[in-house]
Coordinates of C-alpha atoms in Angstrom, one line a residue:
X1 CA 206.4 100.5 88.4
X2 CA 209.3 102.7 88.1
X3 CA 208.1 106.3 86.1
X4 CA 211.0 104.9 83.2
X5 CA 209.5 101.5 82.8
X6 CA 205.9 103.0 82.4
X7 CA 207.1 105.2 79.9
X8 CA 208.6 102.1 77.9
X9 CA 205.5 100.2 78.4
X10 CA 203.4 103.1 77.3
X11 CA 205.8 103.7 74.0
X12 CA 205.5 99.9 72.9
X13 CA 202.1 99.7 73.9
X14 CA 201.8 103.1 71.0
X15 CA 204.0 101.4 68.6
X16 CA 202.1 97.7 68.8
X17 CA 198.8 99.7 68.5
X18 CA 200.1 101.8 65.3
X19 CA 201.4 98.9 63.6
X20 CA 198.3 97.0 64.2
X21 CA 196.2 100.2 62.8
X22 CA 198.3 100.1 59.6
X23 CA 197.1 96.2 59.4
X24 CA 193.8 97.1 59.5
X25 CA 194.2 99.1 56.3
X26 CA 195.6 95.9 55.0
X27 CA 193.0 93.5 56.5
X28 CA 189.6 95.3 55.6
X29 CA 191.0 95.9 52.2
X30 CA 192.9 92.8 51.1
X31 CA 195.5 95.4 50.7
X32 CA 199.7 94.4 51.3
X33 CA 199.0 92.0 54.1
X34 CA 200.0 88.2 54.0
X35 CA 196.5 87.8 56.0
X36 CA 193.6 89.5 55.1
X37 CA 189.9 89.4 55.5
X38 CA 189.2 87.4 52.7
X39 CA 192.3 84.7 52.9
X40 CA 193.4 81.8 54.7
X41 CA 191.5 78.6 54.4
X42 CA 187.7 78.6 54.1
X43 CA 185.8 76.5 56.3
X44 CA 182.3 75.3 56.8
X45 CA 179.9 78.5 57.3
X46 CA 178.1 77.9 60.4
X47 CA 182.3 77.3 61.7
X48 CA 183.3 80.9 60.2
X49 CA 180.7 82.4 61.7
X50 CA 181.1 81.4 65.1
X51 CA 185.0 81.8 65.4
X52 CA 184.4 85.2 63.3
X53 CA 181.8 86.6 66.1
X54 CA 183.6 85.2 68.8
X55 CA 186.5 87.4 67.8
X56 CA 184.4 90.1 67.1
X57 CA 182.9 89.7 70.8
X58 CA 185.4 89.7 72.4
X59 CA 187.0 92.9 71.3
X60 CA 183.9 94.7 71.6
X61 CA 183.9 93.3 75.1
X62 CA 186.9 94.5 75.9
X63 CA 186.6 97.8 74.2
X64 CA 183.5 98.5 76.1
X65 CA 184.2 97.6 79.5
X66 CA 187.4 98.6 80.2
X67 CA 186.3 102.3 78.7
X68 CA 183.6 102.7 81.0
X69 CA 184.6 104.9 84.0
X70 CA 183.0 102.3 86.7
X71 CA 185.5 100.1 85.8
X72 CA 188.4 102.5 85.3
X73 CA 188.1 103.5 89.0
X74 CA 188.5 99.6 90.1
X75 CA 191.5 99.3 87.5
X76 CA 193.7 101.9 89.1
X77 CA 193.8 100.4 91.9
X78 CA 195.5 97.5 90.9
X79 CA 197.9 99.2 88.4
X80 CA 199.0 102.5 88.0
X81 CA 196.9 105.2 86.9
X82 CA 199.8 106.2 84.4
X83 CA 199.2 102.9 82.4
X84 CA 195.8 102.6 82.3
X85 CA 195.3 104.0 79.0
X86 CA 198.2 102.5 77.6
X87 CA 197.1 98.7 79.1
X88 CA 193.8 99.3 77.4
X89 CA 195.1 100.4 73.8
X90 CA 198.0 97.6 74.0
X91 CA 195.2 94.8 74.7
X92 CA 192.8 95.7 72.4
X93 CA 195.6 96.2 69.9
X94 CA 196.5 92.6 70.9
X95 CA 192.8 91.1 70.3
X96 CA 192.6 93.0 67.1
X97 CA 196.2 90.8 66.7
X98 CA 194.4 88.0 67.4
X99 CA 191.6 88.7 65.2
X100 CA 193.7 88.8 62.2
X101 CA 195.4 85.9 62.9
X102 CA 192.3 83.4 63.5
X103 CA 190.3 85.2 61.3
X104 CA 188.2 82.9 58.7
X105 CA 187.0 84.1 55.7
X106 CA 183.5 83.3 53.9
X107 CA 184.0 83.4 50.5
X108 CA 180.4 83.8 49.1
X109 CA 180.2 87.0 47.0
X110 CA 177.8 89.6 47.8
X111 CA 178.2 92.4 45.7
X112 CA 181.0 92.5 43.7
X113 CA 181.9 95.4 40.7
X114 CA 184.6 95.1 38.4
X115 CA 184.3 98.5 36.3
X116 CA 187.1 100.4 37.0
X117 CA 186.0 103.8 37.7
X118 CA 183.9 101.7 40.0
X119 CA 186.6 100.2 41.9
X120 CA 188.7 103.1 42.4
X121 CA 185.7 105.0 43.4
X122 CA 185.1 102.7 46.2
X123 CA 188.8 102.0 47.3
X124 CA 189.5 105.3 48.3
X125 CA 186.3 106.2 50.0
X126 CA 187.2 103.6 52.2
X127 CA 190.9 104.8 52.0
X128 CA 189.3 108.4 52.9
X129 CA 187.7 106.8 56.3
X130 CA 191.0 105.6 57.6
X131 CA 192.3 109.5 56.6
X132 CA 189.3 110.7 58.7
X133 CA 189.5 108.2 61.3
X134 CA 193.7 109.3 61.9
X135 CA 193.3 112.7 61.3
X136 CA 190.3 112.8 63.7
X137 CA 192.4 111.6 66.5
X138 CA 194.8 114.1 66.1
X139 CA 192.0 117.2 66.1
X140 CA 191.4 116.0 69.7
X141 CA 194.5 114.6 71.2
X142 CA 195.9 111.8 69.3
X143 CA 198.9 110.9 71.8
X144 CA 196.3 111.3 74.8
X145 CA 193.6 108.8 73.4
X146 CA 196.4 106.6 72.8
X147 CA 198.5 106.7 76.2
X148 CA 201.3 108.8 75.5
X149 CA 200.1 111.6 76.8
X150 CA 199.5 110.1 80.6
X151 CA 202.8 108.1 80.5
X152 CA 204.8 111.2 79.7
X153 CA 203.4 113.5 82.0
X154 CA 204.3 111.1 85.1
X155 CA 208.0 110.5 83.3
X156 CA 208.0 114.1 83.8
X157 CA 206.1 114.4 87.3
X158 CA 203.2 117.1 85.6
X159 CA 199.9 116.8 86.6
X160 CA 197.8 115.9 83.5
X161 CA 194.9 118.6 82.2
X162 CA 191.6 118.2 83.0
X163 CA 190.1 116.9 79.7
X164 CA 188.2 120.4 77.3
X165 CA 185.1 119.9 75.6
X166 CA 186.3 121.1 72.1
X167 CA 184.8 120.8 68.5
X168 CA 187.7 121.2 66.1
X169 CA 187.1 120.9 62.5
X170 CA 185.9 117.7 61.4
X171 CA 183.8 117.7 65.0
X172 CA 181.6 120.7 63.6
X173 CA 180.4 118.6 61.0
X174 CA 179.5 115.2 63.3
X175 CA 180.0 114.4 67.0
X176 CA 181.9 111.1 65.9
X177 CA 184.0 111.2 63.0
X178 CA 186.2 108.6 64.1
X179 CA 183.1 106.1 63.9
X180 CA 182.3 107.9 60.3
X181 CA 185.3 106.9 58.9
X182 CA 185.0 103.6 60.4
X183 CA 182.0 102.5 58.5
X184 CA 183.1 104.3 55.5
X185 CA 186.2 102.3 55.6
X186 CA 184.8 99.0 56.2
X187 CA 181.1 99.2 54.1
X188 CA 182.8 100.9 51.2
X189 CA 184.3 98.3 49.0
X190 CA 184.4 96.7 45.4
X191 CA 184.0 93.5 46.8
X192 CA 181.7 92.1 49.3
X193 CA 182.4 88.5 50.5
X194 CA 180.3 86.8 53.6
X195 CA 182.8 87.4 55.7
X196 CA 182.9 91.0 55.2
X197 CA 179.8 92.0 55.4
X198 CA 180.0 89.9 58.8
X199 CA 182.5 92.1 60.0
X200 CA 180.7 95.1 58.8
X201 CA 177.3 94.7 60.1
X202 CA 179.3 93.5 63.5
X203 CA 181.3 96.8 63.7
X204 CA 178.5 98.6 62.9
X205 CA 176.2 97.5 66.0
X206 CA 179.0 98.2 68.2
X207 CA 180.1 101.5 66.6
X208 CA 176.1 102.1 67.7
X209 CA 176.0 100.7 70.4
X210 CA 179.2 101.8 71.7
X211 CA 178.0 105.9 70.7
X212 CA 175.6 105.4 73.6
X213 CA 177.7 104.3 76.6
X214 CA 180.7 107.1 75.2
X215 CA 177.8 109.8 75.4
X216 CA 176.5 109.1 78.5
X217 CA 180.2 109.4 79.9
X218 CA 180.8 112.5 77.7
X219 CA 177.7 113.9 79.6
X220 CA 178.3 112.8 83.0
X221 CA 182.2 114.7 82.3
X222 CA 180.9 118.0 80.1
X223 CA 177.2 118.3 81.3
X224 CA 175.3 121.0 79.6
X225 CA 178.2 122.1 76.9
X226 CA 177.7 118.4 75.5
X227 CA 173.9 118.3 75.4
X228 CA 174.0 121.3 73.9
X229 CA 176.5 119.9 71.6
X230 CA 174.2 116.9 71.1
X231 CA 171.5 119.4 70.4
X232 CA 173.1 121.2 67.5
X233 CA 175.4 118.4 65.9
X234 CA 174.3 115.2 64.3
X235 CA 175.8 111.7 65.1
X236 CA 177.4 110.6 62.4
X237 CA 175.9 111.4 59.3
X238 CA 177.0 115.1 58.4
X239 CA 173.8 117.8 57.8
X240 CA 171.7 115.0 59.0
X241 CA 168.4 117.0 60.4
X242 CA 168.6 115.7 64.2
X243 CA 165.5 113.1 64.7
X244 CA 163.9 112.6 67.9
X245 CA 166.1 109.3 68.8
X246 CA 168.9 111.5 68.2
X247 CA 167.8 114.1 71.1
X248 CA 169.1 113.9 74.0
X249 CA 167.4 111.5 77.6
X250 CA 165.4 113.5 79.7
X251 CA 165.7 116.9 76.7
X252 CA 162.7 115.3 74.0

């Protein structure tokens, strides 16, 4: 692939990804969108459920094992290293796509609040997470995480940077503020349908489960300067008092 083309790959593969972000706002929220997490047309539950955690599998599938660095090494060898990040972003972007589309919603009411102060309150703390969750990229390198970064700097024949442990801002307070906002965007609403909370409880065991494979790599790439980081910052609950489980392998 010619170093133009990977560049125009890597700028609609940012572009799909943003506008796909921006529908997420829409989706978790029943916000602007024409489909959202709690429209279309209802079907039986035990259906819902299994086309809902299939598309929730298969993201996190995807998400998982195309970020681990095993299978990274394998993947550059059949396309160019200057797209890997891009091909991730673009096909999870695509799956999230897909998610929306085939989405089913459970209608059943959970919790539900209808005082106003109440609603507001609760819209914009989960409004606030997608802030944090944006704004954290950008304290670390928004356009890097995202394939910009790596499709510009072979456009431009520069060797990229070796990747910095740094801790700006928001990363002083918890090691994964994107995760924070996350689960503040998706738990925190005025509304609670079945399908959700199935959403939320299934993005919250893989925001979990997906902490522990990110810092093992984080480890295996910054060593000591991220244990110790481990060691003096909580998770993902700010001035959390760091428990045992939260210490880290081979340090308790």
């Amino acid at each position: 692939m010619g170093k133009i083309a990977a560049f125009t790959y890597g700028l609609v593969a940012y572009v799909i990804f943003f506008v796909t972000f921006l529908y997420a706002i829409g989706f978790v929220g029943n916000i602007g969108v024409p489909k959202s997490i709690d429209t279309g047309v209802p079907l039986t539950l035990v259906h819902a459920i299994l086309v809902d955690a299939l598309l929730l599998g298969l993201f996190a599938m995807q998400h998982s094992i195309m970020a681990r660095q095993g299978f990274k090494a394998a993947w550059t060898k059949i396309i160019p290293k200057a797209i890997e990040r891009s091909t991730y972003v673009l096909i999870a972007s695509l799956l999230l796509d897909l998610l929306y589309w085939q989405w089913i919603p459970i209608l059943h009411i959970v919790w539900q609040t209808e005082t106003p102060w109440a609603v507001w309150l609760l819209q914009g703390l989960s409004l606030t997470g997608w802030l944090i969750v944006l704004l954290s990229t950008f304290l670390i390198s928004h356009f890097e995480l995202f394939g910009l970064t790596q499709v510009y700097a072979n456009l431009t024949s520069r060797s990229e940077a070796h990747p910095m442990f740094r801790t700006p801002l928001l990363y002083k307070l918890v090691r994964h503020p994107i995760y924070l906002g996350f689960l503040m965007a998706f738990w925190f609403t005025p509304v609670m349908t079945g399908g959700h909370l199935l959403f939320a409880i299934a993005t919250t065991g893989y925001i979990f489960v997906g902490i522990t494979f990110e810092e093992r790599d984080m480890v295996s790439v910054h060593g000591d300067a991220y244990q110790q980081y481990q060691q003096q910052v909580p998770m993902i609950v700010p001035g959390l008092k760091l428990s045992s489980a939260d210490t880290p392998a081979g340090e308790a």
